[in-house]
Amino acid sequence: MTDALKEEVYAANMALPRHGLVTFTWGNVSAIDRDRQRVVIKPSGISYDTMTPEDMVVVDMQGNVLEGKYRPSSDTPTHLALYRRFAQIGGIVHTHSTHATAWAQAGLSIPALGTTHADYFASDIPCTRALTEEEVNGDYELNTGLVIADALANSQPLHTPGIIVYQHGPFAWGKTADEAVHNAVVMEEVAKMAWIAHGLNPHLTPIDSYLMEKHFSRKHGPHAYYGQAK
Ligand SMILES: O=C(CO)[C@@H](O)[C@@H](O)COP(=O)(O)O
């Protein structure tokens, strides 16, 4: 595996504590080398304080370790399920960032309420359904990826590059690991803004579709975004 991708994934993982998105060893970032069908991901349970680029783990698309002295992140099957389903995705982030996780625990999608949201996400940030007892007791991480993929089935995943898994937490993605981290930071910020806005005005309404279209299209080009009421 080229060391460049390990360096990129290492730098993206180190951005998680820097942006306050993780505590202890929570969270993980990966990136895919689609030409070689390999994924580089954070090692499981290793402190960000001591982590190095050489600690990044390289796995094949079935999750077999190809390089690395540590176990790959416990969420590796979730990352792989998304890479297999969505060819546009190049990097994935999972965190337990406080406000996005709170919306996940409440079972509520993060509503699109303003232009900060609309600059990055073309709709509400959906909350998945609950996993069934069988899905939880089976391969939980793989089933989490499949539930996310099903929730995104009718959308362009780079138009809303994030989702919250019910009673678990946020996953974000992008064309690169760095873009995925950027989207994860924005997701946490708009989750916090939406929580505060709801407290200020429980009767607030979603962003108007023409304002959503104006902002998202300005950054991402014309698109048929989806999901907004009105
Ligand atoms: O969500 C969880 C655990 O619930 C994991 O993302 C978190 O503990 C990080 O695990 P890894 O260190 O990536 O194996």
Coordinates of C-alpha atoms and ligand atoms in Angstrom, one line a residue:
M1 CA 0.0 0.0 0.0
T2 CA 1.4 3.4 -0.8
D3 CA 2.5 5.2 2.3
A4 CA 0.8 8.3 0.9
L5 CA -2.7 6.8 1.6
K6 CA -1.6 5.7 5.1
E7 CA -0.4 9.3 5.7
E8 CA -3.7 10.7 4.4
V9 CA -5.8 8.4 6.6
Y10 CA -3.5 9.0 9.6
A11 CA -3.9 12.8 9.2
A12 CA -7.7 12.4 8.8
N13 CA -7.9 10.3 12.0
M14 CA -5.8 12.9 13.9
A15 CA -8.2 15.6 12.9
L16 CA -11.0 13.9 14.9
P17 CA -9.7 14.8 18.4
R18 CA -8.4 18.1 17.0
H19 CA -12.0 19.1 16.1
G20 CA -13.5 17.7 19.3
L21 CA -15.4 14.9 17.5
V22 CA -14.1 12.0 19.6
T23 CA -13.2 11.0 23.1
F24 CA -10.6 8.3 24.1
T25 CA -10.3 5.9 21.2
W26 CA -13.8 6.4 19.8
G27 CA -14.3 7.0 16.1
N28 CA -12.4 6.0 13.0
V29 CA -11.5 7.2 9.5
S30 CA -10.7 5.1 6.4
A31 CA -10.0 5.6 2.7
I32 CA -10.1 3.3 -0.3
D33 CA -7.6 2.6 -3.1
R34 CA -10.2 1.5 -5.7
D35 CA -7.5 0.6 -8.2
R36 CA -6.0 -2.0 -5.9
Q37 CA -9.4 -2.7 -4.0
R38 CA -7.8 -2.1 -0.7
V39 CA -8.9 0.1 2.3
V40 CA -6.7 1.8 4.8
I41 CA -8.4 2.3 8.2
K42 CA -7.6 3.3 11.8
P43 CA -6.4 0.5 14.1
S44 CA -8.9 -0.6 16.7
G45 CA -8.6 0.7 20.3
I46 CA -5.3 2.6 19.7
S47 CA -4.9 6.0 21.4
Y48 CA -4.8 9.0 19.1
D49 CA -2.0 10.3 21.3
T50 CA 0.4 7.5 20.3
M51 CA -0.9 6.6 16.8
T52 CA 1.5 6.8 13.8
P53 CA 1.0 6.5 10.0
E54 CA 2.6 3.1 10.1
D55 CA -0.1 1.9 12.5
M56 CA -2.8 2.3 9.9
V57 CA -4.2 -1.1 8.9
V58 CA -4.7 -2.2 5.2
V59 CA -7.5 -4.6 4.5
D60 CA -9.0 -6.1 1.3
M61 CA -12.6 -5.7 0.4
Q62 CA -13.5 -8.7 2.5
G63 CA -11.8 -7.3 5.6
N64 CA -8.8 -9.5 5.6
V65 CA -5.7 -7.8 7.0
L66 CA -3.0 -7.3 4.3
E67 CA -0.7 -4.9 6.2
G68 CA -0.5 -3.8 9.9
K69 CA 0.4 -5.0 13.3
Y70 CA -3.0 -4.1 14.9
R71 CA -6.6 -5.2 14.4
P72 CA -8.5 -2.9 12.0
S73 CA -11.3 -0.7 13.5
S74 CA -14.2 -2.7 14.8
D75 CA -16.4 -0.7 12.4
T76 CA -14.4 -1.9 9.3
P77 CA -17.3 -4.0 8.0
T78 CA -19.5 -0.9 8.0
H79 CA -17.0 1.1 6.0
L80 CA -16.5 -1.8 3.6
A81 CA -20.3 -2.2 3.0
L82 CA -20.5 1.5 2.0
Y83 CA -17.5 1.3 -0.3
R84 CA -18.9 -1.7 -2.0
R85 CA -22.3 -0.1 -2.5
F86 CA -21.3 3.5 -3.5
A87 CA -18.5 3.9 -6.0
Q88 CA -18.4 7.7 -5.5
I89 CA -17.3 7.4 -1.8
G90 CA -13.5 7.6 -1.3
G91 CA -13.3 8.2 2.5
I92 CA -15.6 7.5 5.5
V93 CA -15.7 8.8 9.1
H94 CA -17.5 7.5 12.1
T95 CA -17.6 9.4 15.4
H96 CA -19.7 9.7 18.5
S97 CA -19.8 13.5 18.3
T98 CA -22.1 14.7 21.0
H99 CA -24.9 16.5 19.2
A100 CA -25.2 14.3 16.2
T101 CA -25.2 11.3 18.5
A102 CA -27.9 12.9 20.6
W103 CA -30.1 13.2 17.5
A104 CA -29.3 9.5 16.7
Q105 CA -30.4 8.5 20.2
A106 CA -33.5 10.6 19.9
G107 CA -34.3 8.7 16.6
L108 CA -34.7 12.0 14.8
S109 CA -33.1 13.2 11.5
I110 CA -31.1 16.3 11.7
P111 CA -33.3 18.9 10.1
A112 CA -32.0 21.3 7.4
L113 CA -32.7 24.6 9.1
G114 CA -30.2 27.0 7.5
T115 CA -27.6 27.8 4.9
T116 CA -24.7 26.3 7.0
H117 CA -26.5 22.9 6.5
A118 CA -27.4 23.6 2.9
D119 CA -23.8 24.4 1.9
Y120 CA -22.9 20.7 2.6
F121 CA -26.1 18.6 2.8
A122 CA -28.9 18.7 0.2
S123 CA -31.5 17.4 2.7
D124 CA -32.2 16.6 6.3
I125 CA -29.4 14.3 7.6
P126 CA -31.4 11.1 7.9
C127 CA -31.6 8.8 11.0
T128 CA -31.7 5.1 10.1
R129 CA -34.2 2.7 11.3
A130 CA -33.4 0.6 14.4
L131 CA -31.5 -2.6 13.7
T132 CA -33.4 -5.8 14.5
E133 CA -32.4 -8.1 17.3
E134 CA -31.2 -10.5 14.6
E135 CA -29.1 -7.8 12.9
V136 CA -27.6 -6.7 16.2
N137 CA -26.8 -10.3 17.3
G138 CA -25.5 -11.2 13.9
D139 CA -22.7 -9.2 12.3
Y140 CA -23.6 -5.9 13.9
E141 CA -21.1 -3.7 12.0
L142 CA -21.9 -5.3 8.6
N143 CA -25.6 -5.0 9.2
T144 CA -25.1 -1.3 10.3
G145 CA -23.5 -0.7 6.8
L146 CA -26.3 -2.5 5.1
V147 CA -29.0 -0.5 6.9
I148 CA -27.2 2.7 6.0
A149 CA -26.9 1.6 2.4
D150 CA -30.6 0.8 2.2
A151 CA -31.5 4.2 3.8
L152 CA -29.5 5.9 1.0
A153 CA -30.7 3.6 -1.8
N154 CA -32.7 6.3 -3.6
S155 CA -30.3 9.2 -3.1
Q156 CA -26.9 10.4 -4.4
P157 CA -24.7 9.8 -1.4
L158 CA -22.4 12.7 -2.1
H159 CA -25.4 15.1 -2.1
T160 CA -26.0 14.3 1.6
P161 CA -22.7 12.9 2.8
G162 CA -23.8 11.8 6.2
I163 CA -26.3 9.8 8.2
I164 CA -26.9 9.0 11.8
V165 CA -27.4 5.4 12.9
Y166 CA -30.3 5.1 15.3
Q167 CA -29.1 4.7 18.9
H168 CA -25.5 4.7 17.7
G169 CA -24.0 7.7 16.0
P170 CA -22.9 9.6 12.9
F171 CA -21.2 8.3 9.8
A172 CA -20.0 10.8 7.2
W173 CA -18.2 10.4 3.9
G174 CA -16.8 12.2 0.9
K175 CA -14.5 11.7 -2.2
T176 CA -11.5 11.7 0.2
A177 CA -10.8 11.0 3.8
D178 CA -10.2 14.7 4.4
E179 CA -13.5 15.7 2.8
A180 CA -15.3 13.1 4.9
V181 CA -13.8 14.6 8.1
H182 CA -14.9 18.1 6.9
N183 CA -18.4 16.8 6.4
A184 CA -18.3 15.1 9.9
V185 CA -17.3 18.4 11.5
V186 CA -20.1 20.3 9.7
M187 CA -22.6 17.5 10.7
E188 CA -21.7 18.0 14.3
E189 CA -22.0 21.8 14.0
V190 CA -25.4 21.7 12.3
A191 CA -26.6 19.1 14.8
K192 CA -25.7 21.5 17.6
M193 CA -27.3 24.5 15.8
A194 CA -30.5 22.5 15.1
W195 CA -30.8 21.4 18.8
I196 CA -30.4 25.0 20.0
A197 CA -32.7 26.4 17.3
H198 CA -35.4 23.9 18.4
G199 CA -35.0 25.0 21.9
L200 CA -35.5 28.6 20.9
N201 CA -38.4 28.0 18.7
P202 CA -40.1 24.5 18.8
H203 CA -42.3 25.6 15.9
L204 CA -39.6 26.5 13.5
T205 CA -39.8 25.3 9.9
P206 CA -37.2 23.7 7.6
I207 CA -35.1 25.8 5.3
D208 CA -37.1 27.0 2.2
S209 CA -36.3 24.8 -0.8
Y210 CA -35.3 27.7 -3.0
L211 CA -32.7 28.8 -0.3
M212 CA -31.5 25.2 0.0
E213 CA -31.1 24.9 -3.8
K214 CA -29.3 28.3 -4.0
H215 CA -26.7 27.3 -1.4
F216 CA -26.1 23.6 -2.2
S217 CA -26.0 24.3 -5.9
R218 CA -23.5 27.1 -5.5
K219 CA -21.0 24.7 -4.0
H220 CA -21.9 21.5 -5.8
G221 CA -23.4 22.5 -9.1
P222 CA -27.0 22.1 -10.3
H223 CA -28.7 19.1 -8.8
A224 CA -32.0 17.6 -8.0
Y225 CA -31.7 17.6 -4.3
Y226 CA -34.3 15.8 -2.3
G227 CA -36.0 15.7 1.1
Q228 CA -37.2 19.1 1.9
A229 CA -40.8 19.7 2.8
K230 CA -42.7 22.7 1.3
Ligands
LIG1 O1 -18.9 2.8 17.8 C1 -18.0 2.3 18.4 C2 -18.2 1.4 19.5 O2 -19.6 1.6 19.9 C3 -16.6 2.4 17.8 O3 -16.7 3.3 16.7 C4 -15.5 3.0 18.7 O4 -15.4 2.4 19.9 C5 -14.2 3.0 18.0 O5 -13.8 1.6 17.8 P1 -12.4 1.2 17.1 O6 -11.3 1.7 18.0 O7 -12.4 2.0 15.7 O8 -12.4 -0.3 16.9

